[in-house]
XYZ file of C-alpha atoms in Angstrom:
401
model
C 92.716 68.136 97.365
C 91.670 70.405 94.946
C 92.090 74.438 96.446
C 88.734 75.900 96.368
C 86.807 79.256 96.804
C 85.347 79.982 100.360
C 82.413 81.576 98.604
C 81.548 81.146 94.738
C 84.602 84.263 93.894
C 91.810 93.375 85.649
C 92.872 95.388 84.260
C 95.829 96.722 82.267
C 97.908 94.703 79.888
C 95.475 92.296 79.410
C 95.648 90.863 83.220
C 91.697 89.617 83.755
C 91.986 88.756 87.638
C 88.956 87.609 89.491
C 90.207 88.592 92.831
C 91.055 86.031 95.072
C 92.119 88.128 97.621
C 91.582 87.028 101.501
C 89.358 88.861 103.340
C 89.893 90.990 106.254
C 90.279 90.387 109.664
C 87.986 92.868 111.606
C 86.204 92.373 115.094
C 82.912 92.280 113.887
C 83.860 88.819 112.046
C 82.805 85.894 113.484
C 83.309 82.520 112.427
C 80.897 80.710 110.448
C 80.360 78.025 107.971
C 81.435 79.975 104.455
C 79.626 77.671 102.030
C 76.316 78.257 100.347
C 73.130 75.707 100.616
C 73.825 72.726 98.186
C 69.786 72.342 98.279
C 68.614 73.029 94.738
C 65.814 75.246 93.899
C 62.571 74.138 92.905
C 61.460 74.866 88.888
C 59.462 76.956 87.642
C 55.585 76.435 88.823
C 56.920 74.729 91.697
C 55.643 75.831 95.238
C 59.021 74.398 97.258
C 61.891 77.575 96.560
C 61.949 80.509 98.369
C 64.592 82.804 99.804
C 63.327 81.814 103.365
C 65.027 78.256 102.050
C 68.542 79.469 101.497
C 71.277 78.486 104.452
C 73.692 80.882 102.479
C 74.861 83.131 105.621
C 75.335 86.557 105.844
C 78.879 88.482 105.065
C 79.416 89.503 108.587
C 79.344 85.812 109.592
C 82.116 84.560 107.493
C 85.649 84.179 109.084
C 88.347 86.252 108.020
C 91.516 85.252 106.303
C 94.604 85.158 107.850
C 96.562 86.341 104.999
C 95.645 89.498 105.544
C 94.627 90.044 109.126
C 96.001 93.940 110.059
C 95.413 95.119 106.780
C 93.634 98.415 105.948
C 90.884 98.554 103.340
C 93.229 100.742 100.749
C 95.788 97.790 100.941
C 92.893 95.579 100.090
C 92.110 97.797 96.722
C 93.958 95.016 94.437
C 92.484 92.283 95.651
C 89.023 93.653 94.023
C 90.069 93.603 90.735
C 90.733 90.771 88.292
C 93.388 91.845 85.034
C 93.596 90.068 81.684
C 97.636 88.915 81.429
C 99.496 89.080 78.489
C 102.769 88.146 79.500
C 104.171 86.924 82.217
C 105.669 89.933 82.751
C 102.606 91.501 82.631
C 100.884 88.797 85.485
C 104.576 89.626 87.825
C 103.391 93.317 87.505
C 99.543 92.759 88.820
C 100.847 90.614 91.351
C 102.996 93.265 92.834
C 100.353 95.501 92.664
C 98.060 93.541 95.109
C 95.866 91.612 92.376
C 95.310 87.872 93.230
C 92.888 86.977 90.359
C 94.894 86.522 86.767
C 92.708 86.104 83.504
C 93.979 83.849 81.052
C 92.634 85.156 77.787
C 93.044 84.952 74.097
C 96.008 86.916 73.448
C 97.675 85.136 76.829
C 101.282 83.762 76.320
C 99.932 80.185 77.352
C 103.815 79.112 77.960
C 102.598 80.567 81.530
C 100.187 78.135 82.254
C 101.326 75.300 84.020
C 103.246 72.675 82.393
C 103.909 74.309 79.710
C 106.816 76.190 79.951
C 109.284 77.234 81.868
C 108.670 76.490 85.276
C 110.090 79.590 86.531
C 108.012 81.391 84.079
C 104.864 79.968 85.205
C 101.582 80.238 87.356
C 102.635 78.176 90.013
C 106.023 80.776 90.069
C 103.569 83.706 90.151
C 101.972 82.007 93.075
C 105.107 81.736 94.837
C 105.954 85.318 94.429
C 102.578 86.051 95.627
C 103.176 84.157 98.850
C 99.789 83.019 98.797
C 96.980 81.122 96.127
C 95.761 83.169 93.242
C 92.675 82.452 91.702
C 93.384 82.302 87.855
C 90.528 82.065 85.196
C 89.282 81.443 81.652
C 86.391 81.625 79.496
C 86.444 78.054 78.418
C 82.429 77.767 77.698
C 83.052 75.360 74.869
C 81.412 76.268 71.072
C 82.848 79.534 69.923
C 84.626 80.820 73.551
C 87.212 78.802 74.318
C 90.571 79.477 74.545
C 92.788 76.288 75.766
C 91.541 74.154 72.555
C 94.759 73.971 71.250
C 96.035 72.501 74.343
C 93.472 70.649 76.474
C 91.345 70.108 73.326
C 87.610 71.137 71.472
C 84.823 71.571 73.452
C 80.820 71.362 71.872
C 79.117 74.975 72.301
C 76.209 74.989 74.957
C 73.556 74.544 72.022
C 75.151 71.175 70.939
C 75.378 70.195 74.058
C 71.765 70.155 74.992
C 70.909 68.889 71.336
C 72.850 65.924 71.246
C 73.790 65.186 74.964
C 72.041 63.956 78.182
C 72.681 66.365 81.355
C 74.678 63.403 83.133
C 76.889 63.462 80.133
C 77.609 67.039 80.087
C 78.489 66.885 83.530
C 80.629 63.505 82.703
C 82.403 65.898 79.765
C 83.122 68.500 82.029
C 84.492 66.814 84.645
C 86.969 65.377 82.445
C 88.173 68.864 80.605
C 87.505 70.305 84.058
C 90.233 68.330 85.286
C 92.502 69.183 82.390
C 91.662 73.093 82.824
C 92.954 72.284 86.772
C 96.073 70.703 85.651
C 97.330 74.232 83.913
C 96.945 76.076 87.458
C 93.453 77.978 86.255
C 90.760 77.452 89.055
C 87.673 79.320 88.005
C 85.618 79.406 84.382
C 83.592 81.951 83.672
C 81.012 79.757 82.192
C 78.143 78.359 81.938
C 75.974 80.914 80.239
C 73.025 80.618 81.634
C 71.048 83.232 79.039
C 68.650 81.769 77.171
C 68.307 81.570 73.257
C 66.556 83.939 72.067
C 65.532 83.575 68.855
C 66.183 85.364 65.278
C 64.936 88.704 66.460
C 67.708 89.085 68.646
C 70.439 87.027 66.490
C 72.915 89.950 67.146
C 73.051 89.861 70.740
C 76.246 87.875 71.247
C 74.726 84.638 72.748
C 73.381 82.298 70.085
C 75.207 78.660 70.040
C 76.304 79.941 73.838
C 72.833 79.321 75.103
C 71.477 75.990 76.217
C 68.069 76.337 74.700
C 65.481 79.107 74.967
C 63.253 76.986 77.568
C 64.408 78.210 81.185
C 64.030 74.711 82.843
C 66.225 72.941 80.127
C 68.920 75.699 80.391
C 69.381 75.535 84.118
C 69.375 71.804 83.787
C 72.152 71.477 81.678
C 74.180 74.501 83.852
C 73.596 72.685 86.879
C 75.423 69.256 85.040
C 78.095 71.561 83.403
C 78.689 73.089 86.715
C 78.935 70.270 88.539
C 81.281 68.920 86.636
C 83.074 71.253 86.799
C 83.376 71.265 90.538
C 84.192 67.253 90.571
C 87.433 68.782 89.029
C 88.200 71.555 91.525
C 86.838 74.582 89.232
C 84.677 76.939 89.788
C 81.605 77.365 87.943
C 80.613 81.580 87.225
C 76.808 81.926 86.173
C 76.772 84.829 83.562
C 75.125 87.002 82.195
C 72.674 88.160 84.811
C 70.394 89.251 84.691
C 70.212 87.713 81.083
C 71.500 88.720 77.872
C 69.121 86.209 75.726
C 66.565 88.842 74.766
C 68.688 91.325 74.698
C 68.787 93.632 71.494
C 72.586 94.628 70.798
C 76.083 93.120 71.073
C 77.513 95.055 74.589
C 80.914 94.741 73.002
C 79.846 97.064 70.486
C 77.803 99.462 71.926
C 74.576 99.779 74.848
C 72.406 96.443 74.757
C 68.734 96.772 76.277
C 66.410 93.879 77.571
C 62.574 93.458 77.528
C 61.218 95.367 80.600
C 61.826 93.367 84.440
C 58.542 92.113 84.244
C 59.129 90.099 81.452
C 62.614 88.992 82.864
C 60.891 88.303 85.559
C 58.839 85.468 83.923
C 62.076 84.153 81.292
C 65.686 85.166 81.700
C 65.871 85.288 85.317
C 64.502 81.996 85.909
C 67.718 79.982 85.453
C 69.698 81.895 87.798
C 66.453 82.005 90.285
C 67.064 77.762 89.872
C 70.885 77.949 90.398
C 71.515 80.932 92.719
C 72.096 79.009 95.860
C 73.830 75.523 94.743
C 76.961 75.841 96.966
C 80.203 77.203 95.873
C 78.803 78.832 92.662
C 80.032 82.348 91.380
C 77.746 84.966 89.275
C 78.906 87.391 86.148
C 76.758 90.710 85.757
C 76.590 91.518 82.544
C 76.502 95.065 80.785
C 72.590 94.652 79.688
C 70.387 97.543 80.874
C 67.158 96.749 82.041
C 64.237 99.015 81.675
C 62.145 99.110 85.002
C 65.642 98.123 86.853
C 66.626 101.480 88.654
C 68.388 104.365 86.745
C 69.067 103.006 82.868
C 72.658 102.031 83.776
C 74.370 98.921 82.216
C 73.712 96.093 84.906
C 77.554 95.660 85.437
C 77.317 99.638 87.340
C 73.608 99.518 88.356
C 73.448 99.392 92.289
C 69.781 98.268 91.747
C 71.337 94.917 89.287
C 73.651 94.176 92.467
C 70.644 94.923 94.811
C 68.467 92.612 93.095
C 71.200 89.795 92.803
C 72.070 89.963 96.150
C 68.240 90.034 98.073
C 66.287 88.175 95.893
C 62.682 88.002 95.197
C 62.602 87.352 91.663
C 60.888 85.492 89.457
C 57.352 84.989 88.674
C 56.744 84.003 92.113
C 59.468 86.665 93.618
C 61.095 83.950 95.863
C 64.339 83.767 94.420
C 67.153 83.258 96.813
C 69.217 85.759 98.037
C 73.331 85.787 96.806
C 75.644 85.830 98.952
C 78.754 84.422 96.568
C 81.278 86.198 94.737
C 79.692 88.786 92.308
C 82.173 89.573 88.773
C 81.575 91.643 86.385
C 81.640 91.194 83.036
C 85.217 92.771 81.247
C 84.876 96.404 82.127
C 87.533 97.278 79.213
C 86.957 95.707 75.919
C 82.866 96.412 75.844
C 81.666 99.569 74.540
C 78.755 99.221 76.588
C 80.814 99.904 79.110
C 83.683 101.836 77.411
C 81.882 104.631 75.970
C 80.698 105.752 79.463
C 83.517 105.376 81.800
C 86.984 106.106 80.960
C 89.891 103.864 82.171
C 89.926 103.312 86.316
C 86.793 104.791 86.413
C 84.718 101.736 84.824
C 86.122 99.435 87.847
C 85.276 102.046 90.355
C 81.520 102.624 89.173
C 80.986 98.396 89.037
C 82.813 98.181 92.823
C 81.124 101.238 94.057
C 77.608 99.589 92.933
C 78.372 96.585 94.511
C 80.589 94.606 92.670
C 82.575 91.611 94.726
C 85.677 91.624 91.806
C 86.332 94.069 88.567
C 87.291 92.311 85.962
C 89.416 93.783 83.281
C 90.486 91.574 80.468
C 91.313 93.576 77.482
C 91.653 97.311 78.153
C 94.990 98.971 77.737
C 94.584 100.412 81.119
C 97.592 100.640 83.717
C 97.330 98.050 86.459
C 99.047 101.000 88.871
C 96.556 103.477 87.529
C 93.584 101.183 88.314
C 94.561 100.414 91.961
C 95.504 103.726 93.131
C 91.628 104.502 91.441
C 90.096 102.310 93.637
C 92.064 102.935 96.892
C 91.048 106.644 96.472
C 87.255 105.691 95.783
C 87.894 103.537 99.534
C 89.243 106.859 100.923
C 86.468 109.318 99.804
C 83.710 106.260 100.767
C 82.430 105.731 97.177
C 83.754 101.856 98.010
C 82.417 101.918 101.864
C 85.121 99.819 103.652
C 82.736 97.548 105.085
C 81.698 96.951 101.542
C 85.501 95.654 100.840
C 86.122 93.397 103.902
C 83.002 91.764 102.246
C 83.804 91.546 99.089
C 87.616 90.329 100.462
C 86.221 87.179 102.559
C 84.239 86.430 99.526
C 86.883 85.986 96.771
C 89.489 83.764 99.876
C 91.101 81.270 98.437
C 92.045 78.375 100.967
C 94.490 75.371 100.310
């Protein structure tokens, strides 16, 4: 049976971990049903979704893991962040610091991944010195992010998709590489995109091909299939950018990116993840966008009021968007200048945690896994990470058998 994540769930030498990490056993946790409601939202101009509708329930009702029942929050600290690996050398070093989500990215030795290698060498060996599952991901959106092709084989970007395939087909196709993705020990993609195209006056913005098609209903149609199909094979599925990067002017690995104001998010970019917020075991990616009318003019990645927004609801045209309750990323807090050029090192993890953040993900910053860790264990000490905050964010990202 397929391991998967109890709710939807990096940095230095290229480790990019989504943190699996168990979550805490406290006495204010009582057992509960983890998952979120499978019952799909209605589209847009419907009068049938609401956030009264959603059966996700509430952090505090989610059962703690055993893995790591006694432990403080500062022992937690690793367990928030996800690390780009290089090596495998690099992966044995985040594991031993605490981190229990590896990124597999572009400049990964891919010997690591399983089957191909050395199986002492490998992620299932990682996993063993871990002495419990690690959550391992990829960006494997298809189009021009992919990075197994030379192993598990091409897949058509989002825009080809939707031009030249039904939704049942997409989720047919990913199904089938989903399963192949499983087979190397990786267990979450950070895909679909769910930002919409948004035409040539914002050509520069990093999306393009990556987007389904500018129309709202059509892109969360064709996430929904690529998502589930990617769940048939045991993966999970990570929404990104919110709160949409489609209309965004600016490439955030170069520099700041800015959106149209919230009300006209509102009415266009938020609508697909307003449609796919609550299917169950679905994971979200903030993105680095800033978003005039959206709190202080922060990127969204280490805006409180992005994570605020995300997690209550209310948007929309109708404001009656679901509430999140999954695991929350963020986009990689080391190789984006959006990002970069504000907070050095450790400090970009801490700012995205300390606004509300479920896992940091680091994928290509030449930041010291120690150096981040001890960051974020002293941000748990002086309350800038409220503990509460981290037995949270832990139950999210459990991994279970």
């Amino acid at each position: 049976m397929p391991r998967r994540h109890v709710a939807a769930g990096a940095l230095g030498f290229a480790l990019v971990v989504a943190s699996s990490a168990c979550s805490l056993s406290t006495p204010t946790d009582q057992p509960a049903d983890t998952s979120a409601s499978s019952a799909t939202s209605a589209a847009p101009g419907s009068e049938s979704s609401g956030a009264a509708e959603s059966s996700t329930p509430p952090a505090e009702n989610r059962p703690a893991c055993a893995r790591v029942e006694g432990k403080t929050p500062r022992e937690m600290a690793g367990r928030m962040l996800a690390v780009g690996v290089t090596t495998y050398e690099s992966a044995e070093q985040a594991v031993d610091e605490g981190v229990r989500h590896l990124f597999i990215g572009s400049q990964t030795d891919k010997s690591i991944l399983n089957g191909q290698g050395d199986p002492a060498r490998s992620l299932a060996a990682l996993e063993k010195r871990a002495g419990e599952p690690l959550t391992v991901s990829v960006d494997e959106e298809g189009g021009l992010v992919q990075r197994l092709s030379e192993i598990i084989g091409e897949l058509p970007s989002a825009k080809q998709m939707a031009e030249t395939m039904s939704p049942e087909q997409v989720r047919d196709l990913m199904a089938e590489h989903g399963k192949k993705v499983r087979d190397l020990g990786i267990t979450v993609d950070f895909a679909p995109v769910v930002d919409l195209a948004g035409g040539q006056e914002v050509s520069d913005n990093a999306i393009g091909s990556r987007s389904f098609s500018a129309d709202p209903k059509v892109a969360a149609d064709y996430a929904r299939a690529y998502s589930e199909g990617l769940q048939q094979a045991g993966v999970t599925p990570v929404l990104k950018h919110f709160p949409g990067h489609g209309h965004a002017t600016g490439d955030s690995h170069m520099g700041s990116v800015t959106t149209p104001p919230l009300e006209q998010m509102q009415a266009n970019d938020l609508l697909p993840f307003r449609e796919l917020i609550d299917v169950e075991g679905m994971a979200v990616m903030v993105g680095h966008v800033e978003v005039p009318g959206l709190g202080e003019p922060l990127p969204s990645s280490v805006n409180p009021a992005a994570y605020k927004l995300l997690r209550e609801g209310g948007y929309g045209p109708r404001h009656d968007a679901p509430g999140f309750d999954g695991v929350i990323y963020t986009d990689d807090l080391t190789g984006m200048k959006a990002v970069t050029d504000r907070y050095p090192g450790p400090e970009a993890a801490v700012a995205a945690l300390a606004a509300g953040a479920d896992v940091a993900l680091a994928a290509a910053g030449a930041v010291e896994i120690p150096d981040v860790v001890e960051a974020i264990r002293v941000a748990i000490d002086d309350g800038r990470i409220p503990e509460d905050q981290v037995r949270d964010s832990v139950n999210r990202t459990c991994v279970t058998e």
